[in-house]
Short mmCIF file of C-alpha atoms in Angstrom, two decimals:
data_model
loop_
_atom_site.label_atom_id
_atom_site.label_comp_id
_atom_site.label_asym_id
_atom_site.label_seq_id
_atom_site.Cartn_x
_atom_site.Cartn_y
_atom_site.Cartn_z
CA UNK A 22 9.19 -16.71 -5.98
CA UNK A 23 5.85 -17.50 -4.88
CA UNK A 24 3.52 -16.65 -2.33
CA UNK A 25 1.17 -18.35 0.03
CA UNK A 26 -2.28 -16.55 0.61
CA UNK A 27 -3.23 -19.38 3.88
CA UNK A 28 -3.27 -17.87 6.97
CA UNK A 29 -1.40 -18.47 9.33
CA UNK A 30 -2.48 -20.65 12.19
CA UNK A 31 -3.37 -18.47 14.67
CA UNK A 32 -6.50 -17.55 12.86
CA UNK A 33 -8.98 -19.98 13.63
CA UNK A 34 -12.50 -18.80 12.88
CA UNK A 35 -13.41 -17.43 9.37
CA UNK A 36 -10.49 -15.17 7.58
CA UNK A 37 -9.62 -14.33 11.10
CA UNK A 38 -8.42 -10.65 9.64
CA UNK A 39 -9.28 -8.01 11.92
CA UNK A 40 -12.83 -6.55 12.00
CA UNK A 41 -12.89 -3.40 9.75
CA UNK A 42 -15.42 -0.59 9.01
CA UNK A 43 -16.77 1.86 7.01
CA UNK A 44 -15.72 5.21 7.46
CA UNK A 45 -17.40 8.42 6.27
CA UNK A 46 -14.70 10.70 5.23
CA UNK A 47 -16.35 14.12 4.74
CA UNK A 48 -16.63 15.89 0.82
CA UNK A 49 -14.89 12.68 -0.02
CA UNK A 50 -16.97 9.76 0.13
CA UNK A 51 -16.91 6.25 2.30
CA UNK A 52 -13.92 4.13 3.00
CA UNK A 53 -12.91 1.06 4.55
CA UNK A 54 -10.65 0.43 7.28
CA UNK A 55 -9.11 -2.31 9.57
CA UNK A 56 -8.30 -1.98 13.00
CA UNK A 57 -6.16 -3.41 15.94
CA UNK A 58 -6.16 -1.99 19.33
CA UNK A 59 -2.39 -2.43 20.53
CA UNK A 60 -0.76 -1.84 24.54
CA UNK A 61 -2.13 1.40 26.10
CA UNK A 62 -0.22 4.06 25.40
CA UNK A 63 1.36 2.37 21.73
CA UNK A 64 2.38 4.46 18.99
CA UNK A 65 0.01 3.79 15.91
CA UNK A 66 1.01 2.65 12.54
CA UNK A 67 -1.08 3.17 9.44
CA UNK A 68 -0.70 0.59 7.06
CA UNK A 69 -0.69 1.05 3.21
CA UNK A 70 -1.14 -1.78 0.65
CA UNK A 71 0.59 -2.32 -2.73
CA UNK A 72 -1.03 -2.25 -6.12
CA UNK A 73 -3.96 -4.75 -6.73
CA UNK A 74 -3.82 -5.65 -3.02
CA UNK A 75 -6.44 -5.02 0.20
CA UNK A 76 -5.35 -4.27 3.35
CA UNK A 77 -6.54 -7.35 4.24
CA UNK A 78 -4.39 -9.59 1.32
CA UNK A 79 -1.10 -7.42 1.97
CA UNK A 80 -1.00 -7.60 5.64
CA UNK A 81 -2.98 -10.49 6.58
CA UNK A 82 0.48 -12.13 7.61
CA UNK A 83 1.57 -9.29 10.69
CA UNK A 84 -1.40 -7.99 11.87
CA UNK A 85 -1.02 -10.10 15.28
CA UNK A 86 2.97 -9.62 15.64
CA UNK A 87 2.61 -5.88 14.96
CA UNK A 88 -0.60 -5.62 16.89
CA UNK A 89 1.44 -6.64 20.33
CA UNK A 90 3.53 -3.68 19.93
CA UNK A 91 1.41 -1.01 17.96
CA UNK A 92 -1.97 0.16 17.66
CA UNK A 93 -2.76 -0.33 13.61
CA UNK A 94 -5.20 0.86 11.13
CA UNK A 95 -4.74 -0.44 7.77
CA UNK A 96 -7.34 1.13 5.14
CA UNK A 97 -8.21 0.01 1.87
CA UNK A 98 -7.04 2.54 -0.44
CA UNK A 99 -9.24 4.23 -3.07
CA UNK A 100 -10.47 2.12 -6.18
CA UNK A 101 -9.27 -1.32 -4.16
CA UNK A 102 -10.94 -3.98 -1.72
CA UNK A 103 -13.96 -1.78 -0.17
CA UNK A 104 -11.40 1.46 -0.72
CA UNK A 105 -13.22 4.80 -1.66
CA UNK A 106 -14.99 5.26 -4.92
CA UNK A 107 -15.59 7.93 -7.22
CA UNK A 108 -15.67 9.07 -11.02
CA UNK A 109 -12.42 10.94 -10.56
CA UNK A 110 -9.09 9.45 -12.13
CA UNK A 111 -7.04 7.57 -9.69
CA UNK A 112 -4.34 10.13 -8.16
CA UNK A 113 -1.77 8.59 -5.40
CA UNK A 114 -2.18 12.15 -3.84
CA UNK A 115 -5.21 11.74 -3.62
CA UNK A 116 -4.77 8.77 -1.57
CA UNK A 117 -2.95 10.42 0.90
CA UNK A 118 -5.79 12.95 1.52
CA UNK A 119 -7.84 10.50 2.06
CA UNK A 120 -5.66 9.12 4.61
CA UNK A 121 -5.22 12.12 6.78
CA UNK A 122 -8.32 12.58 5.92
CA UNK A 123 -9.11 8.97 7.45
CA UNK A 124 -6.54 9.81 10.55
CA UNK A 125 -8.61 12.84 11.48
CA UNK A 126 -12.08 11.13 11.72
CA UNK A 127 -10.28 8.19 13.81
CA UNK A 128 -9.02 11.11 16.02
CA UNK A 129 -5.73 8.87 16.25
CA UNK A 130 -3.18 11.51 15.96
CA UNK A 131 0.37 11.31 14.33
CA UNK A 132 1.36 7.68 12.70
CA UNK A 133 4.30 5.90 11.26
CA UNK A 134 3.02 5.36 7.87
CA UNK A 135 4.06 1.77 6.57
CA UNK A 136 3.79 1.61 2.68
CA UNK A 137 4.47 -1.27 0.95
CA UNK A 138 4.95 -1.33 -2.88
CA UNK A 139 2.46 1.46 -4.11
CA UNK A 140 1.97 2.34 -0.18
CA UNK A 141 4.95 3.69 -0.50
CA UNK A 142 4.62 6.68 -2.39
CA UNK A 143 1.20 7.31 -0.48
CA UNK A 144 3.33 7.45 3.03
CA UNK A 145 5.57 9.94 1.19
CA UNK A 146 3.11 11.88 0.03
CA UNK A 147 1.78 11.32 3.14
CA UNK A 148 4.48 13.02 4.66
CA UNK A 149 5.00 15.95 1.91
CA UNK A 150 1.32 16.95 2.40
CA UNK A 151 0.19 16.10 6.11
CA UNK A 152 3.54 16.18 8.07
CA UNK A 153 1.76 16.66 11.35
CA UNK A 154 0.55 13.33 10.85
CA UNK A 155 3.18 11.44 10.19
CA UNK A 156 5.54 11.36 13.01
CA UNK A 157 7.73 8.26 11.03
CA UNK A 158 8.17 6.22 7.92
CA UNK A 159 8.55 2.75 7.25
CA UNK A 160 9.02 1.76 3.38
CA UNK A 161 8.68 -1.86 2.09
CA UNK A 162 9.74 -3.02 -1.35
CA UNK A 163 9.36 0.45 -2.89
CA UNK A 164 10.59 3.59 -4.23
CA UNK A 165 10.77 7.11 -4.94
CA UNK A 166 10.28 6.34 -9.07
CA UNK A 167 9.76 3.21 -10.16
CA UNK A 168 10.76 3.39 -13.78
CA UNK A 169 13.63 4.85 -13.81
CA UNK A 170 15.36 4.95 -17.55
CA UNK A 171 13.21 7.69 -19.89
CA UNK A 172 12.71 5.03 -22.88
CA UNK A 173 11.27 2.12 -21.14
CA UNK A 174 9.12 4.77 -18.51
CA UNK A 175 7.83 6.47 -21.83
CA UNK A 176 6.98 3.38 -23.14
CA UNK A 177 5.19 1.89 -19.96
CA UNK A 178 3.32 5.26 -19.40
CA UNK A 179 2.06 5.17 -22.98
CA UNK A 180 0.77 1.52 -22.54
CA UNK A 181 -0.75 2.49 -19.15
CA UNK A 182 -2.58 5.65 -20.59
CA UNK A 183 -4.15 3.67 -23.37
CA UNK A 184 -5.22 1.33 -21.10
CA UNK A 185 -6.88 4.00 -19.06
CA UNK A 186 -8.59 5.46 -21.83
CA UNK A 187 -9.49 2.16 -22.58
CA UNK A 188 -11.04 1.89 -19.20
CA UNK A 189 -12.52 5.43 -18.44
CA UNK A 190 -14.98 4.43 -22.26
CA UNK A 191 -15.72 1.02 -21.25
CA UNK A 192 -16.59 1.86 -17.53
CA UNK A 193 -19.91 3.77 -17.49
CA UNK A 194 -21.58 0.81 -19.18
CA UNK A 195 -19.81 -2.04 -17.56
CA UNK A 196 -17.86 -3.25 -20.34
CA UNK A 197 -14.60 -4.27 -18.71
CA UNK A 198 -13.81 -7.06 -20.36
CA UNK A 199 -12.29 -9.90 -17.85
CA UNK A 200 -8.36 -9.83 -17.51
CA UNK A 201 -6.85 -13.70 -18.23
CA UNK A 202 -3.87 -13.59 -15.70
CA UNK A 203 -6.27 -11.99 -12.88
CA UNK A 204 -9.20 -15.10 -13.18
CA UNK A 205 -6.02 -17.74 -12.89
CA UNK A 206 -4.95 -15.79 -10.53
CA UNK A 207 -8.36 -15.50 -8.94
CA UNK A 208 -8.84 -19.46 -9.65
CA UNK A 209 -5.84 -20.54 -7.59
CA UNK A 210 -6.07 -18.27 -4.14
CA UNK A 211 -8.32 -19.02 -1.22
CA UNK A 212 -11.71 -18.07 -1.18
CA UNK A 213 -10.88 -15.00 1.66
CA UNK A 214 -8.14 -13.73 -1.10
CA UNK A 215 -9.90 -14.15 -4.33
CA UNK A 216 -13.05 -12.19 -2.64
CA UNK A 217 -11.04 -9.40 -1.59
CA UNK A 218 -9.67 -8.85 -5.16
CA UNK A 219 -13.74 -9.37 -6.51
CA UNK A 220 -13.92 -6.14 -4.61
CA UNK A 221 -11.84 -4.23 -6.98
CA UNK A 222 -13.21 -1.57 -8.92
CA UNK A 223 -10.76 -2.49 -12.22
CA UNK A 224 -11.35 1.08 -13.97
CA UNK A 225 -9.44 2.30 -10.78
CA UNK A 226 -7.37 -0.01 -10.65
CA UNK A 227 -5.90 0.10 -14.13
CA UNK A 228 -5.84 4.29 -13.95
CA UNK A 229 -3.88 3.73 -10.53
CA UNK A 230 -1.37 1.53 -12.25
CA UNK A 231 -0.34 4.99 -14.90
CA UNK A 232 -0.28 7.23 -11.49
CA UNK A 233 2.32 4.63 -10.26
CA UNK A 234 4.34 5.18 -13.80
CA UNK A 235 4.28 8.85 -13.66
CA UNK A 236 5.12 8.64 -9.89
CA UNK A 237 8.57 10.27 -8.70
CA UNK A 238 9.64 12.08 -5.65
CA UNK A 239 13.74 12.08 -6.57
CA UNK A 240 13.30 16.28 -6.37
CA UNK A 241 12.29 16.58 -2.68
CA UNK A 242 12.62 12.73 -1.00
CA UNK A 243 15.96 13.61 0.13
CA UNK A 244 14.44 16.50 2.53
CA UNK A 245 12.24 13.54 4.62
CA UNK A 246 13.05 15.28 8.52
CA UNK A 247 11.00 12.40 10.06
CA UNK A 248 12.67 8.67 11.42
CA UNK A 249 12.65 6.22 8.29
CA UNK A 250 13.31 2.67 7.64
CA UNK A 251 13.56 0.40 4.19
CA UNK A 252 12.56 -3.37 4.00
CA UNK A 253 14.17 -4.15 1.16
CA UNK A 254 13.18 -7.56 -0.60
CA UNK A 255 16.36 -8.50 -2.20
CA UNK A 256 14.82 -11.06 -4.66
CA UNK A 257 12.30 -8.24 -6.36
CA UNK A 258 12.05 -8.09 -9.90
CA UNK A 259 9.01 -5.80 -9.27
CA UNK A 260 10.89 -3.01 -7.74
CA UNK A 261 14.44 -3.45 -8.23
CA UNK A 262 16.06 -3.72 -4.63
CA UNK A 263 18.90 -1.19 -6.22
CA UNK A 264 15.92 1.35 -6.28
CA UNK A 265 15.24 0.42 -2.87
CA UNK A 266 18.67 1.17 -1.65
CA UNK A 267 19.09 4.46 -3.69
CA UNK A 268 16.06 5.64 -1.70
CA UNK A 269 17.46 4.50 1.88
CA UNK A 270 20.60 6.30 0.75
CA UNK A 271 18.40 9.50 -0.38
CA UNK A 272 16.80 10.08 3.27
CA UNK A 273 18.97 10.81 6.26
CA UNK A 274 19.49 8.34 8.60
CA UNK A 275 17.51 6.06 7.08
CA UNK A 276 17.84 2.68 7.95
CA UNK A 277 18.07 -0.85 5.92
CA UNK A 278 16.25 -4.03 6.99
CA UNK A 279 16.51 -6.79 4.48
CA UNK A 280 14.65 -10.03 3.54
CA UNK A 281 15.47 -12.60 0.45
CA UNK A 282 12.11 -12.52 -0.97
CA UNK A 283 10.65 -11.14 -4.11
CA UNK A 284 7.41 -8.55 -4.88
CA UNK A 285 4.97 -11.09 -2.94
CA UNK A 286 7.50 -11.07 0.13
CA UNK A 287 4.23 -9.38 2.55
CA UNK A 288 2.29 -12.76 1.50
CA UNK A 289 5.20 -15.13 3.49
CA UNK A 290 6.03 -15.93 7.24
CA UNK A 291 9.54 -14.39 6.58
CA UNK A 292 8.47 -10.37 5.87
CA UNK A 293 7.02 -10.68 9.82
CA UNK A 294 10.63 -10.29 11.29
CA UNK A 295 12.37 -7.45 8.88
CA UNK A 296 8.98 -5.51 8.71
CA UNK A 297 8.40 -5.50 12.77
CA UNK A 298 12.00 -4.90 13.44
CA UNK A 299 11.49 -2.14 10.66
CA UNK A 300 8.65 -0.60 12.75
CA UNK A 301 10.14 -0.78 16.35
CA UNK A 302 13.72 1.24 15.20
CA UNK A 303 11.54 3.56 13.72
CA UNK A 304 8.99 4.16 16.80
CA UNK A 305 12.50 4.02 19.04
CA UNK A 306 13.87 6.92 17.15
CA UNK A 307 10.87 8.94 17.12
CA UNK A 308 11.55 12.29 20.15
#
């Protein structure tokens, strides 16, 4: 599978994301968020990214359908694009404080919390630790656990932490040595794309990747109370779409939307459909 980073055409000026800002989230430092002001009276939907992604790169492709329906704010999440900062290791619950923490300086009031790929634990957690924020969920090509069988998680987990102590010596004098894949990678997007991954801060990035290993909500998932929905991308070999479905099947009620696309799927026209009809049964259900 791959994925096209051009926007689409109805952005004619720039990147033609939407405009975002710093916020100042108290006793936790300075984040960055984008906004769209949807129809008066909209329900608002708070937008995580994946892994190694922005706001801007993992939703650039339905900020305009979803912004006709919803109001949206779509942060960059600690240690990523113009995310939060700080000598602390990278903990995905600490990503959700900072997004209630985010909601509350906004003054926006309870969300659906979208989470796509790594998102999707944070809109869990999300839920677990702020439920009077979140008054849905909507998860996209994601989990509760993403390694599943104890050898190969071991394994990964052990690579990961290495990597992360790796990381944590070489950071305080700006060693980080460049990563291959990530330049080619860098080499080949557009210039909007490849300066929202320049952004990164790589020490968090790599100690983020070991919180995702360790991640798994299998003991309480099944007690979600709020209206949920799964895009599943029935092509991922990122996050097996079996893992997907076991986590629809987990939450009560939940519902399945499905799109044949891989890990990138956020990055092509055909995630807008699935993900917005994702959103509306979700805001429908809410009381």
């Amino acid at each position: 599978m791959s994925a096209s980073f051009e926007l689409p055409q109805h952005h004619d000026s720039g990147t033609g994301l939407p405009f975002g800002h710093r916020v100042e989230l108290p006793d936790r430092g300075t984040t960055f968020v984008r906004r769209v002001e949807g129809p008066p009276g909209a329900p608002t939907l708070l937008l995580l990214h994946g892994w190694v992604a922005s706001a801007g790169l993992n939703w650039f492709r339905v900020f305009e359908p979803l912004g006709a329906h919803f109001n949206l704010v779509a942060p960059d999440l600690r240690g990523h694009g113009r995310g939060l900062r700080t000598p602390s290791i990278f903990r995905l619950a600490d990503c959700a404080d900072d997004c209630a923490a985010t909601l509350v300086e906004l003054g926006t009031g309870p969300v659906i919390a979208v989470g796509y790929s790594m998102g999707g634990p944070v809109a869990q957690l999300m839920w677990r630790r702020h439920r009077d924020l979140v008054d849905g969920l909507v998860l996209c090509a994601t989990s509760a656990g993403f390694v599943p069988h104890r050898l190969l998680r071991n394994a990964y987990q052990a690579s990961m932490l290495a990597a992360t102590a790796m990381a944590r010596v070489a950071w305080p004098s700006r060693l980080l040595p460049p990563v291959p894949m990530v330049n080619l990678r860098l080499a080949t997007m557009p210039a909007w794309a490849a300066a929202e991954m320049r952004r990164h801060d790589w020490r968090m990035i790599i100690e983020a990747g070991h919180s995702i290993s360790t991640y798994s909500a299998h003991r309480w998932i099944g007690d979600v109370d709020v209206p949920t929905a799964v895009v599943c991308t029935t092509e991922d070999h990122g996050v097996s779409p079996s893992l997907q479905l076991a986590t629809a099947e987990a939450i009560r009620g939940a519902t399945v939307h499905s799109v044949a696309d891989g890990h990138l799927a956020c990055a092509n026209p055909r995630f807008v459909d699935p993900l917005l009809k994702a959103c509306l049964d979700v805001a429908g259900r809410i009381a």
